[in-house]
Amino acid sequence: MEVQAVDYLAEERGKAAFDVEAMKVVWAGSRHSLEVSDRMARLVASDPVFQKDTRTMLGRKELFNNTLRKAAHAWKRINELRLTEEEAEKLRNFVDEPSYVDLHWGMFIPAIKGQGTDEQQNKWLTLAYKMQIIGCYAQTELGHGSNVQGLETTATFDPKSDEFVIHSPTLTSSKWWPGGLGKVSTHAVVYARLITDGQDHGVHGFIVQLRSLDDHSPLPGITVGDIGTKFGNGAYNTMDNGVLQFDHVRIPRDQMLMRLSKVTREGKYLHSDVPRQLVYGTMVYVRQTIVADASIALSRAVCIAVRYSAIRRQFGSQDGGPESQVIDYKTQQNRLFPLLATAYAFRFVGEWLKWLYADVMQRLQASDFSTLSEAHACTAGLKSLTTSITADGIEECRKLCGGHGYLCSSGLPELFAVYVPSCTYEGDNVVLLLQVARFLVKTVSRLGSGKKPLGTTAYMGRVEHLMQCRSDVRKAEDWLNPSAILEAFEARAIRMAVSCAQNIGKASSPEEGFSELSADLVEAAVAHCQLIIVSKFIEKVQGDVDGQGVKEQLQILCNIYALSLLHKHLGDFLSTGCITPNQGALANDQLRALYSQLRPNAIALVDAFNYTDHYLGSVLGRYDGNVYPHLYEAALKDPLNDSVVPEGYDAHIKPVLKQRFRVSRL
Amino acid sequence: MEVQAVDYLAEERGKAAFDVEAMKVVWAGSRHSLEVSDRMARLVASDPVFQKDTRTMLGRKELFNNTLRKAAHAWKRINELRLTEEEAEKLRNFVDEPSYVDLHWGMFIPAIKGQGTDEQQNKWLTLAYKMQIIGCYAQTELGHGSNVQGLETTATFDPKSDEFVIHSPTLTSSKWWPGGLGKVSTHAVVYARLITDGQDHGVHGFIVQLRSLDDHSPLPGITVGDIGTKFGNGAYNTMDNGVLQFDHVRIPRDQMLMRLSKVTREGKYLHSDVPRQLVYGTMVYVRQTIVADASIALSRAVCIAVRYSAIRRQFGSQDGGPESQVIDYKTQQNRLFPLLATAYAFRFVGEWLKWLYADVMQRLQASDFSTLSEAHACTAGLKSLTTSITADGIEECRKLCGGHGYLCSSGLPELFAVYVPSCTYEGDNVVLLLQVARFLVKTVSRLGSGKKPLGTTAYMGRVEHLMQCRSDVRKAEDWLNPSAILEAFEARAIRMAVSCAQNIGKASSPEEGFSELSADLVEAAVAHCQLIIVSKFIEKVQGDVDGQGVKEQLQILCNIYALSLLHKHLGDFLSTGCITPNQGALANDQLRALYSQLRPNAIALVDAFNYTDHYLGSVLGRYDGNVYPHLYEAALKDPLNDSVVPEGYDAHIKPVLKQRFRVSRL
């Protein structure tokens, strides 16, 4: 099948009322960031080793081996090309295949950086940066994920030999899930209960060598393996998530990570004077990257769905002319455009979180812990909200592509499967929302004390106004006013928090009340977090934005984001009396008008993500829109098409067709 | 690892306040149905050929071949054991692996039955029933799914040879998606535009032989293959969904399915006197089975999540005692129990649809078409609603199992991937809801005409009362009154439909208005369909129900179903003024109380589904609750664990660990 070099989306691109190149800079965060991303994406896309179009067809072993090959090749290229750390990270990112490398750079090294003494960092980071050792992060166990304090692995200090004895006392204490552990890592940061002289000091980190650096075989006392197939084709099956058991494994005392607390030669347990709050800094950092990743993942799915919705035609043919593009259907717009707006919203809140992290670290260094609990709650909530919405949003984009979205060649099934664990890891999303809620209830309870709420809870300082204000929206266009939107979201959030706090007050005890009302508390936390995202989007739009028409597009997206949330959570806004049913209906009218404004710019708005066809990995989302010949081509590559008559014909089809059963009733 | 024969859920089972065996009969529909299901499920579970525990680890070819083997073995057993049609169908169902067999029995044979003349049925069904031919259903094309009238394949009558010439004029006209087509089917019912003497008569069905019955090779002019990997591990990758192109393939005239219309020897196109409405009967039948399947799929996921939620403990340990079972957390209950209630709700509405189908067929035979459009709209809506909620519900159950739900050994990833296409096939769910909405708007417009609305729209006859009534709920328990629930749901549904109708009336044309307001119309359709399900559940509870405590449990489930919907769609109820914010809060209070009532019965309520461990296919959902040793055991079976040092070590890991890059900046 010959493929023509035609841009089937050229007409769509011509409709854009804004400067796409300028929007690319806005999306990337800076001209520099765009340039580096663009260069690294093309580098990966043009290298045949990094091809990924048959990934979803491979069996587990073949797939895993292929990932090892890519990881080694990436490391080689990074060194040959003398890439900077920023470039190297982006290159690894565009390789777009989970592997041990992610854990080595993303968890093992940061853990040692955060929890190791200067001496420990000197020793271990030198090896790790050169990949002379490969490390992973062994925290979760078969029986314990969310509740870190309940981990069962023990590290018992033996003063005789000056060693810790790492041990797995039960089956459920097996380390379970750590990425890179199963087959690759030579070392791990292992979390275990520290025991000295019979006393349990809780969970601490230890550097443990797992495999011989000579022949890669597990060291004595170590049982290690892969935990098996995970959700989806390709996806995380490229990763050796592992299981690990210790049978009294001895490590030197200096392999306990001792920056925050240490065990002396005599077996004494001591805290250092480094503030323990530093741990929260790391948490803010990790969650900030997760929010940034959410906007990437969602924007990839949206890019595919928007492009294919402009290519796909169905129904509505008049006089034998072409059928309607499905992107012109209001039902399609009503599902797709809010997700497009959400991708941008998440991008900007992620950008703001980078600032927040820098701010928190600066304060920590100055021993200013005043903003910490607010920053902690805020990042917990944003991690939860953005990952849940992104996971659901990818699946919605898949459905918006009709039947073909179910094919792996659409790229969407793998995108979903590889993304969805982020709803569970680094804090289960519901557990995190309960943490936010706890913080909100506490903030509410202190409102009378004269202490002003900080940061993203500052609006709560205006509690009196927000508890009794009523929206003055009178016509649909009034909803375009940012202050109308902001006040409605603020009023809703604070009223839900206050109502929860009041109801908890009626319970026999606060804990009892908190537990009984936890479903309501989760909803209050969601309302608060949505407000944060809406307000950061509004701030972005109100700031300096370069490029012809760019600000206007962001304004439209911002309004779509806010008003679609308002419609989705109408029950909250009405039950708290923030708006009237009629004002809700006006918001909906305005939303429809905004869809019409967005429509001609939709393709250009996803072009602004600047994704290569390689990175998107989707026949449906091709830049040139030339979908159908490539769907056909992708199908032909399936192993089942190696032969026209399938291998099982003689054994399992012919007998069915030719057999005669005398005994059958049928 | 030794596995003990202990029932870890025995204590939970002891808490049940009702007769589980009686509930099994209620769930199965009858004692007979329970007995047959139970017997067939055990037959499959005990046969080693039907094992499926390593299915998700197989590569595509191996997987497909294994499915062929199972299908052949099932056919052999069905004949050897002289199973009845009912037994055979259940056996195939418990094999639980999509294959060509499903399409042969579920689409090919019914299509010939429905559209073939007596003569055609005699000839082709005789062969098909004995599987001397294997057939599939070739309707959708690369460029056309939802819009059947837009299909491009042509069947041109050639009066010279008394044949039809089947042809694929474009790439997009390739048949695409039909299950069983790619590698197995010898025949297909092909849908193509009938052309006689230059005139296009629209889409008709034709029986076309695709492959030689001697050696299975495609016949001349036929290009056929597999369309490639689909979403998920195992899942639909066991099926050879196919692509098919015709290059002027000739078939005899008598292979056009001629029950409803025919082409004479002279090339004249004639309609028969068989009413075309019969087609709708088939549609009602197919959708009824889809709704029944929804309750099965959702109940499987719920069964796994409920059992594991009772086994899994996390947080809340006091004084070193065991941690809390996660099923005791209100946030868990708030997500899980409504899904448990929904599974039952779908079961009962599915049962009612069986009755509806029988009723429709009886009327059709008597040429009574009066209920047809209502039945058509109702089944379209229920198909849409139940499949969407089930797909989302399975994924929610997976998340409710924490990290381990992401492992294929949990059974949930495959359950999701294999289920989710039902949101798209047999009518895209949003397209179907728009059909329902169109019917509702029409019904509203006729309310003044004196013609009484029928069946599930009968409540609209009370429009005057429902447009102005207000709920008289004053305390939480008032929401236990079925008539309070019913009236709120009826008022909400009719008010949304009337509001849509009024807004359409304001548009420049009805079509314009319908298109512009289609997102609102979808919501109105959902409200109507939820009312149907709620009302059928209430009818079930109010009817005869045998067994100690069974009725009481159904009552609790029914109330949870209705009140959780009310909470989820609170915006609808408030904006239409059906209830007040305070009444909404009372419903929520009552919901929490109902969760507490359900809690001790949760395990028994999923035991009542009577699923074998084989059918569930989930380590987390094991009947005996002995989860952890089996998770470990399942992991060991992964191909990656064939060797401790992975195959790629020498080629791709060692070089990384040992290489020294002189040029690196890092």
PDB file of C-alpha atoms in Angstrom, chain A residues 1 56-57 60-61 64-65 68-69 72 75 79 82 84 131-132 134 142-147 171 176-177 183 211 213-214 216 218 225-233 236-237 243 245 314-315 323 330-331 334-335 395 398-399 403-404 406-408 413 416-417 420-421 423-424 430 515-520 523 567 571 574-575 581 588 592 628-629 631-632 635 638-649 652 656-658 660-661 663-665, chain B residues 1 56-57 60-61 64-65 68-69 72 75 79 82 84 131-132 134 142-147 171 176-177 183 211 213-214 216 218 225-233 236-237 243 245 314-315 323 330-331 334-335 395 398-399 403-404 406-408 413 416-417 420-421 423-424 430 515-520 523 567 571 574-575 581 588 592 628-629 631-632 635 638-649 652 656-658 660-661 663-665:
ATOM      1  CA  MET A   1       0.000   0.000   0.000  1.00  0.00           C
ATOM      2  CA  THR A  56       2.558  -4.524  22.142  1.00  0.00           C
ATOM      3  CA  MET A  57       2.896  -7.738  20.122  1.00  0.00           C
ATOM      4  CA  ARG A  60       7.093 -11.064  28.030  1.00  0.00           C
ATOM      5  CA  LYS A  61      10.674 -12.287  27.628  1.00  0.00           C
ATOM      6  CA  PHE A  64      11.833  -7.365  28.509  1.00  0.00           C
ATOM      7  CA  ASN A  65      14.970  -8.144  26.573  1.00  0.00           C
ATOM      8  CA  LEU A  68      17.161  -3.901  28.316  1.00  0.00           C
ATOM      9  CA  ARG A  69      18.592  -3.302  24.864  1.00  0.00           C
ATOM     10  CA  ALA A  72      21.746   0.124  27.346  1.00  0.00           C
ATOM     11  CA  TRP A  75      23.047   5.039  28.196  1.00  0.00           C
ATOM     12  CA  ASN A  79      27.607   9.265  27.066  1.00  0.00           C
ATOM     13  CA  ARG A  82      27.973  14.039  26.190  1.00  0.00           C
ATOM     14  CA  THR A  84      23.715  17.276  29.981  1.00  0.00           C
ATOM     15  CA  MET A 131      25.943   3.023  36.636  1.00  0.00           C
ATOM     16  CA  GLN A 132      28.666   0.815  38.058  1.00  0.00           C
ATOM     17  CA  ILE A 134      22.200  -0.311  39.508  1.00  0.00           C
ATOM     18  CA  LEU A 142       3.287  -8.184  49.816  1.00  0.00           C
ATOM     19  CA  GLY A 143       1.169  -7.296  52.848  1.00  0.00           C
ATOM     20  CA  HIS A 144       1.864  -3.555  53.085  1.00  0.00           C
ATOM     21  CA  GLY A 145       1.572  -0.792  50.553  1.00  0.00           C
ATOM     22  CA  SER A 146      -0.170   2.294  51.853  1.00  0.00           C
ATOM     23  CA  ASN A 147       0.741   1.796  55.485  1.00  0.00           C
ATOM     24  CA  LEU A 171       5.626 -14.377  53.604  1.00  0.00           C
ATOM     25  CA  TRP A 176       6.840  -6.801  46.414  1.00  0.00           C
ATOM     26  CA  TRP A 177       6.449  -4.370  43.517  1.00  0.00           C
ATOM     27  CA  LYS A 183      16.035  -9.120  37.299  1.00  0.00           C
ATOM     28  CA  ARG A 211      23.493  -9.474  43.272  1.00  0.00           C
ATOM     29  CA  LEU A 213      28.861  -7.717  40.423  1.00  0.00           C
ATOM     30  CA  ASP A 214      30.768 -10.577  38.793  1.00  0.00           C
ATOM     31  CA  HIS A 216      24.787 -11.112  38.522  1.00  0.00           C
ATOM     32  CA  PRO A 218      21.800 -13.251  43.849  1.00  0.00           C
ATOM     33  CA  GLY A 225      12.352 -12.737  41.177  1.00  0.00           C
ATOM     34  CA  ASP A 226       9.742 -11.071  39.015  1.00  0.00           C
ATOM     35  CA  ILE A 227       6.158 -10.696  40.288  1.00  0.00           C
ATOM     36  CA  GLY A 228       4.555 -11.556  36.956  1.00  0.00           C
ATOM     37  CA  THR A 229       2.484 -10.027  34.196  1.00  0.00           C
ATOM     38  CA  LYS A 230       0.776  -6.703  34.759  1.00  0.00           C
ATOM     39  CA  PHE A 231      -2.144  -4.890  33.143  1.00  0.00           C
ATOM     40  CA  GLY A 232      -1.842  -4.202  29.454  1.00  0.00           C
ATOM     41  CA  ASN A 233       0.153  -4.906  26.352  1.00  0.00           C
ATOM     42  CA  TYR A 236       4.758  -2.036  32.632  1.00  0.00           C
ATOM     43  CA  ASN A 237       5.591  -5.523  31.411  1.00  0.00           C
ATOM     44  CA  VAL A 243       9.807  -9.846  44.888  1.00  0.00           C
ATOM     45  CA  GLN A 245      13.125 -12.124  50.540  1.00  0.00           C
ATOM     46  CA  GLN A 314     -19.672   9.235  10.434  1.00  0.00           C
ATOM     47  CA  PHE A 315     -23.295  10.008   9.537  1.00  0.00           C
ATOM     48  CA  GLU A 323     -20.098  12.537   6.122  1.00  0.00           C
ATOM     49  CA  LYS A 330     -21.665  18.391  20.259  1.00  0.00           C
ATOM     50  CA  THR A 331     -21.608  15.131  22.214  1.00  0.00           C
ATOM     51  CA  ASN A 334     -18.694  17.851  25.301  1.00  0.00           C
ATOM     52  CA  ARG A 335     -16.481  14.871  26.191  1.00  0.00           C
ATOM     53  CA  GLU A 395      -9.814   5.824  28.679  1.00  0.00           C
ATOM     54  CA  ARG A 398      -9.910   5.814  23.748  1.00  0.00           C
ATOM     55  CA  LYS A 399     -13.680   5.437  23.685  1.00  0.00           C
ATOM     56  CA  GLY A 403     -13.779   0.735  17.830  1.00  0.00           C
ATOM     57  CA  HIS A 404     -10.311   1.484  16.472  1.00  0.00           C
ATOM     58  CA  TYR A 406      -9.376  -0.678  21.114  1.00  0.00           C
ATOM     59  CA  LEU A 407      -6.552  -1.666  18.769  1.00  0.00           C
ATOM     60  CA  CYS A 408      -3.065  -1.432  20.241  1.00  0.00           C
ATOM     61  CA  PRO A 413      -4.593   0.955  25.396  1.00  0.00           C
ATOM     62  CA  PHE A 416      -3.863   3.807  29.754  1.00  0.00           C
ATOM     63  CA  ALA A 417      -2.287   0.661  31.140  1.00  0.00           C
ATOM     64  CA  VAL A 420      -3.091   3.937  35.596  1.00  0.00           C
ATOM     65  CA  PRO A 421      -0.807   2.683  38.413  1.00  0.00           C
ATOM     66  CA  CYS A 423      -3.482   6.367  40.921  1.00  0.00           C
ATOM     67  CA  THR A 424      -2.147   3.859  43.429  1.00  0.00           C
ATOM     68  CA  VAL A 430      -8.323   8.172  48.276  1.00  0.00           C
ATOM     69  CA  SER A 515     -14.271   7.994  59.852  1.00  0.00           C
ATOM     70  CA  GLU A 516     -18.055   8.000  59.522  1.00  0.00           C
ATOM     71  CA  LEU A 517     -18.071  11.030  57.221  1.00  0.00           C
ATOM     72  CA  SER A 518     -15.020  10.128  55.192  1.00  0.00           C
ATOM     73  CA  ALA A 519     -16.888   9.900  51.879  1.00  0.00           C
ATOM     74  CA  ASP A 520     -18.107  13.492  52.338  1.00  0.00           C
ATOM     75  CA  GLU A 523     -15.680  15.299  48.192  1.00  0.00           C
ATOM     76  CA  HIS A 567     -21.559  21.377  35.455  1.00  0.00           C
ATOM     77  CA  GLY A 571     -24.910  19.142  43.013  1.00  0.00           C
ATOM     78  CA  LEU A 574     -26.512  23.941  44.325  1.00  0.00           C
ATOM     79  CA  SER A 575     -26.653  22.134  47.646  1.00  0.00           C
ATOM     80  CA  PRO A 581     -30.338  26.311  39.264  1.00  0.00           C
ATOM     81  CA  ASN A 588     -24.033  25.282  30.645  1.00  0.00           C
ATOM     82  CA  ARG A 592     -21.638  25.312  24.608  1.00  0.00           C
ATOM     83  CA  TYR A 628      -6.421   4.173   7.308  1.00  0.00           C
ATOM     84  CA  PRO A 629      -3.495   2.901   5.209  1.00  0.00           C
ATOM     85  CA  LEU A 631      -3.995   0.954  10.378  1.00  0.00           C
ATOM     86  CA  TYR A 632      -3.893  -1.666   7.652  1.00  0.00           C
ATOM     87  CA  ALA A 635      -2.346  -5.023  11.308  1.00  0.00           C
ATOM     88  CA  ASP A 638       0.830  -9.089  13.801  1.00  0.00           C
ATOM     89  CA  PRO A 639       2.483 -12.488  14.313  1.00  0.00           C
ATOM     90  CA  LEU A 640      -0.839 -14.149  13.502  1.00  0.00           C
ATOM     91  CA  ASN A 641      -0.438 -12.869   9.956  1.00  0.00           C
ATOM     92  CA  ASP A 642       2.814 -14.782   9.450  1.00  0.00           C
ATOM     93  CA  SER A 643       0.768 -17.402   7.656  1.00  0.00           C
ATOM     94  CA  VAL A 644      -2.607 -17.219   5.922  1.00  0.00           C
ATOM     95  CA  VAL A 645      -3.674 -20.593   7.295  1.00  0.00           C
ATOM     96  CA  PRO A 646      -3.131 -20.483  11.052  1.00  0.00           C
ATOM     97  CA  GLU A 647      -0.729 -22.877  12.742  1.00  0.00           C
ATOM     98  CA  GLY A 648      -3.521 -24.554  14.662  1.00  0.00           C
ATOM     99  CA  TYR A 649      -5.549 -25.493  11.583  1.00  0.00           C
ATOM    100  CA  HIS A 652      -7.805 -27.723  16.121  1.00  0.00           C
ATOM    101  CA  VAL A 656     -14.044 -29.581  14.134  1.00  0.00           C
ATOM    102  CA  LEU A 657     -15.031 -29.140  10.486  1.00  0.00           C
ATOM    103  CA  LYS A 658     -14.532 -32.797   9.585  1.00  0.00           C
ATOM    104  CA  ARG A 660     -18.827 -36.474  12.845  1.00  0.00           C
ATOM    105  CA  PHE A 661     -20.289 -37.075  16.272  1.00  0.00           C
ATOM    106  CA  VAL A 663     -23.796 -39.291  19.863  1.00  0.00           C
ATOM    107  CA  SER A 664     -24.620 -35.600  19.643  1.00  0.00           C
ATOM    108  CA  ARG A 665     -28.110 -34.365  20.371  1.00  0.00           C
TER     109      ARG A 665
ATOM    110  CA  MET B   1       5.217 -22.892  49.740  1.00  0.00           C
ATOM    111  CA  THR B  56      -2.198 -13.590  30.300  1.00  0.00           C
ATOM    112  CA  MET B  57       1.462 -14.587  29.956  1.00  0.00           C
ATOM    113  CA  ARG B  60      -0.270 -13.849  20.612  1.00  0.00           C
ATOM    114  CA  LYS B  61       0.288 -16.996  18.550  1.00  0.00           C
ATOM    115  CA  PHE B  64      -4.553 -18.019  19.845  1.00  0.00           C
ATOM    116  CA  ASN B  65      -3.555 -21.617  19.322  1.00  0.00           C
ATOM    117  CA  LEU B  68      -8.425 -23.007  19.167  1.00  0.00           C
ATOM    118  CA  ARG B  69      -7.562 -26.032  21.258  1.00  0.00           C
ATOM    119  CA  ALA B  72     -12.265 -27.808  19.697  1.00  0.00           C
ATOM    120  CA  TRP B  75     -17.151 -28.959  20.971  1.00  0.00           C
ATOM    121  CA  ASN B  79     -21.060 -33.835  21.721  1.00  0.00           C
ATOM    122  CA  ARG B  82     -24.815 -35.069  24.589  1.00  0.00           C
ATOM    123  CA  THR B  84     -28.622 -29.799  25.550  1.00  0.00           C
ATOM    124  CA  MET B 131     -20.013 -26.963  12.480  1.00  0.00           C
ATOM    125  CA  GLN B 132     -19.315 -28.381   9.034  1.00  0.00           C
ATOM    126  CA  ILE B 134     -17.824 -21.982  10.541  1.00  0.00           C
ATOM    127  CA  LEU B 142     -12.459   0.173   8.265  1.00  0.00           C
ATOM    128  CA  GLY B 143     -14.291   3.434   7.566  1.00  0.00           C
ATOM    129  CA  HIS B 144     -17.724   2.614   8.965  1.00  0.00           C
ATOM    130  CA  GLY B 145     -18.852   1.335  12.308  1.00  0.00           C
ATOM    131  CA  SER B 146     -21.791   3.168  13.782  1.00  0.00           C
ATOM    132  CA  ASN B 147     -23.256   4.279  10.463  1.00  0.00           C
ATOM    133  CA  LEU B 171      -9.401   0.695   1.293  1.00  0.00           C
ATOM    134  CA  TRP B 176     -12.689  -4.726   9.671  1.00  0.00           C
ATOM    135  CA  TRP B 177     -13.315  -6.082  13.184  1.00  0.00           C
ATOM    136  CA  LYS B 183      -8.051 -16.986  10.639  1.00  0.00           C
ATOM    137  CA  ARG B 211     -12.010 -20.325   2.590  1.00  0.00           C
ATOM    138  CA  LEU B 213     -13.173 -26.522   2.939  1.00  0.00           C
ATOM    139  CA  ASP B 214     -10.303 -28.718   1.749  1.00  0.00           C
ATOM    140  CA  HIS B 216      -8.573 -23.674   4.550  1.00  0.00           C
ATOM    141  CA  PRO B 218      -8.725 -18.207   1.078  1.00  0.00           C
ATOM    142  CA  GLY B 225      -6.129 -11.524   7.795  1.00  0.00           C
ATOM    143  CA  ASP B 226      -6.032 -10.563  11.448  1.00  0.00           C
ATOM    144  CA  ILE B 227      -6.289  -6.880  12.455  1.00  0.00           C
ATOM    145  CA  GLY B 228      -3.654  -7.113  15.173  1.00  0.00           C
ATOM    146  CA  THR B 229      -3.258  -6.898  18.908  1.00  0.00           C
ATOM    147  CA  LYS B 230      -6.043  -5.469  21.025  1.00  0.00           C
ATOM    148  CA  PHE B 231      -6.285  -3.956  24.502  1.00  0.00           C
ATOM    149  CA  GLY B 232      -5.165  -6.143  27.333  1.00  0.00           C
ATOM    150  CA  ASN B 233      -3.429  -9.360  28.248  1.00  0.00           C
ATOM    151  CA  TYR B 236      -9.780 -10.383  22.999  1.00  0.00           C
ATOM    152  CA  ASN B 237      -6.368 -11.384  21.684  1.00  0.00           C
ATOM    153  CA  VAL B 243      -9.903  -7.741   7.827  1.00  0.00           C
ATOM    154  CA  GLN B 245     -11.269  -7.484   1.009  1.00  0.00           C
ATOM    155  CA  GLN B 314      -4.143  -1.782  56.308  1.00  0.00           C
ATOM    156  CA  PHE B 315      -3.722   0.795  59.069  1.00  0.00           C
ATOM    157  CA  GLU B 323      -4.833  -3.918  61.282  1.00  0.00           C
ATOM    158  CA  LYS B 330     -16.334   4.026  54.877  1.00  0.00           C
ATOM    159  CA  THR B 331     -14.488   5.267  51.803  1.00  0.00           C
ATOM    160  CA  ASN B 334     -18.850   4.091  49.587  1.00  0.00           C
ATOM    161  CA  ARG B 335     -17.167   2.931  46.381  1.00  0.00           C
ATOM    162  CA  GLU B 395     -11.859  -0.664  36.787  1.00  0.00           C
ATOM    163  CA  ARG B 398      -9.469  -3.077  40.368  1.00  0.00           C
ATOM    164  CA  LYS B 399      -8.407   0.153  42.045  1.00  0.00           C
ATOM    165  CA  GLY B 403      -1.559  -2.295  43.875  1.00  0.00           C
ATOM    166  CA  HIS B 404      -2.179  -6.018  43.564  1.00  0.00           C
ATOM    167  CA  TYR B 406      -2.744  -4.261  38.690  1.00  0.00           C
ATOM    168  CA  LEU B 407      -1.302  -7.776  38.514  1.00  0.00           C
ATOM    169  CA  CYS B 408      -2.870 -10.029  35.915  1.00  0.00           C
ATOM    170  CA  PRO B 413      -7.101  -6.338  34.167  1.00  0.00           C
ATOM    171  CA  PHE B 416     -11.777  -5.022  32.156  1.00  0.00           C
ATOM    172  CA  ALA B 417     -10.056  -5.371  28.801  1.00  0.00           C
ATOM    173  CA  VAL B 420     -14.848  -2.740  27.675  1.00  0.00           C
ATOM    174  CA  PRO B 421     -15.560  -3.144  23.923  1.00  0.00           C
ATOM    175  CA  CYS B 423     -19.406   0.086  25.280  1.00  0.00           C
ATOM    176  CA  THR B 424     -18.719   0.437  21.565  1.00  0.00           C
ATOM    177  CA  VAL B 430     -23.581   7.793  23.250  1.00  0.00           C
ATOM    178  CA  SER B 515     -27.836  18.771  17.723  1.00  0.00           C
ATOM    179  CA  GLU B 516     -26.956  21.838  19.799  1.00  0.00           C
ATOM    180  CA  LEU B 517     -28.458  20.378  22.982  1.00  0.00           C
ATOM    181  CA  SER B 518     -27.289  16.836  22.501  1.00  0.00           C
ATOM    182  CA  ALA B 519     -25.153  16.777  25.659  1.00  0.00           C
ATOM    183  CA  ASP B 520     -28.206  17.714  27.740  1.00  0.00           C
ATOM    184  CA  GLU B 523     -28.247  13.361  30.449  1.00  0.00           C
ATOM    185  CA  HIS B 567     -26.215  11.368  45.473  1.00  0.00           C
ATOM    186  CA  GLY B 571     -27.292  18.284  40.531  1.00  0.00           C
ATOM    187  CA  LEU B 574     -31.729  19.870  42.815  1.00  0.00           C
ATOM    188  CA  SER B 575     -31.726  21.855  39.591  1.00  0.00           C
ATOM    189  CA  PRO B 581     -30.577  20.351  49.472  1.00  0.00           C
ATOM    190  CA  ASN B 588     -26.764  10.670  52.087  1.00  0.00           C
ATOM    191  CA  ARG B 592     -24.344   5.555  55.278  1.00  0.00           C
ATOM    192  CA  TYR B 628      -0.829 -14.246  49.615  1.00  0.00           C
ATOM    193  CA  PRO B 629       0.728 -17.675  49.085  1.00  0.00           C
ATOM    194  CA  LEU B 631       0.012 -14.458  44.633  1.00  0.00           C
ATOM    195  CA  TYR B 632       3.536 -15.668  45.203  1.00  0.00           C
ATOM    196  CA  ALA B 635       4.373 -14.831  40.151  1.00  0.00           C
ATOM    197  CA  ASP B 638       6.054 -15.910  34.791  1.00  0.00           C
ATOM    198  CA  PRO B 639       8.402 -16.728  31.895  1.00  0.00           C
ATOM    199  CA  LEU B 640      10.870 -14.140  33.233  1.00  0.00           C
ATOM    200  CA  ASN B 641      11.394 -16.412  36.226  1.00  0.00           C
ATOM    201  CA  ASP B 642      12.667 -19.279  34.055  1.00  0.00           C
ATOM    202  CA  SER B 643      16.167 -18.166  35.009  1.00  0.00           C
ATOM    203  CA  VAL B 644      17.479 -16.171  37.956  1.00  0.00           C
ATOM    204  CA  VAL B 645      19.920 -14.224  35.780  1.00  0.00           C
ATOM    205  CA  PRO B 646      17.912 -12.807  32.885  1.00  0.00           C
ATOM    206  CA  GLU B 647      18.668 -13.788  29.292  1.00  0.00           C
ATOM    207  CA  GLY B 648      19.722 -10.266  28.424  1.00  0.00           C
ATOM    208  CA  TYR B 649      22.394  -9.984  31.123  1.00  0.00           C
ATOM    209  CA  HIS B 652      22.555  -5.542  27.808  1.00  0.00           C
ATOM    210  CA  VAL B 656      26.279  -1.011  31.274  1.00  0.00           C
ATOM    211  CA  LEU B 657      27.834  -2.042  34.595  1.00  0.00           C
ATOM    212  CA  LYS B 658      31.308  -2.579  33.145  1.00  0.00           C
ATOM    213  CA  ARG B 660      33.708   3.139  31.017  1.00  0.00           C
ATOM    214  CA  PHE B 661      32.847   6.174  28.963  1.00  0.00           C
ATOM    215  CA  VAL B 663      33.631  11.200  26.891  1.00  0.00           C
ATOM    216  CA  SER B 664      30.776  11.435  29.348  1.00  0.00           C
ATOM    217  CA  ARG B 665      30.049  14.671  31.149  1.00  0.00           C
TER     218      ARG B 665
END
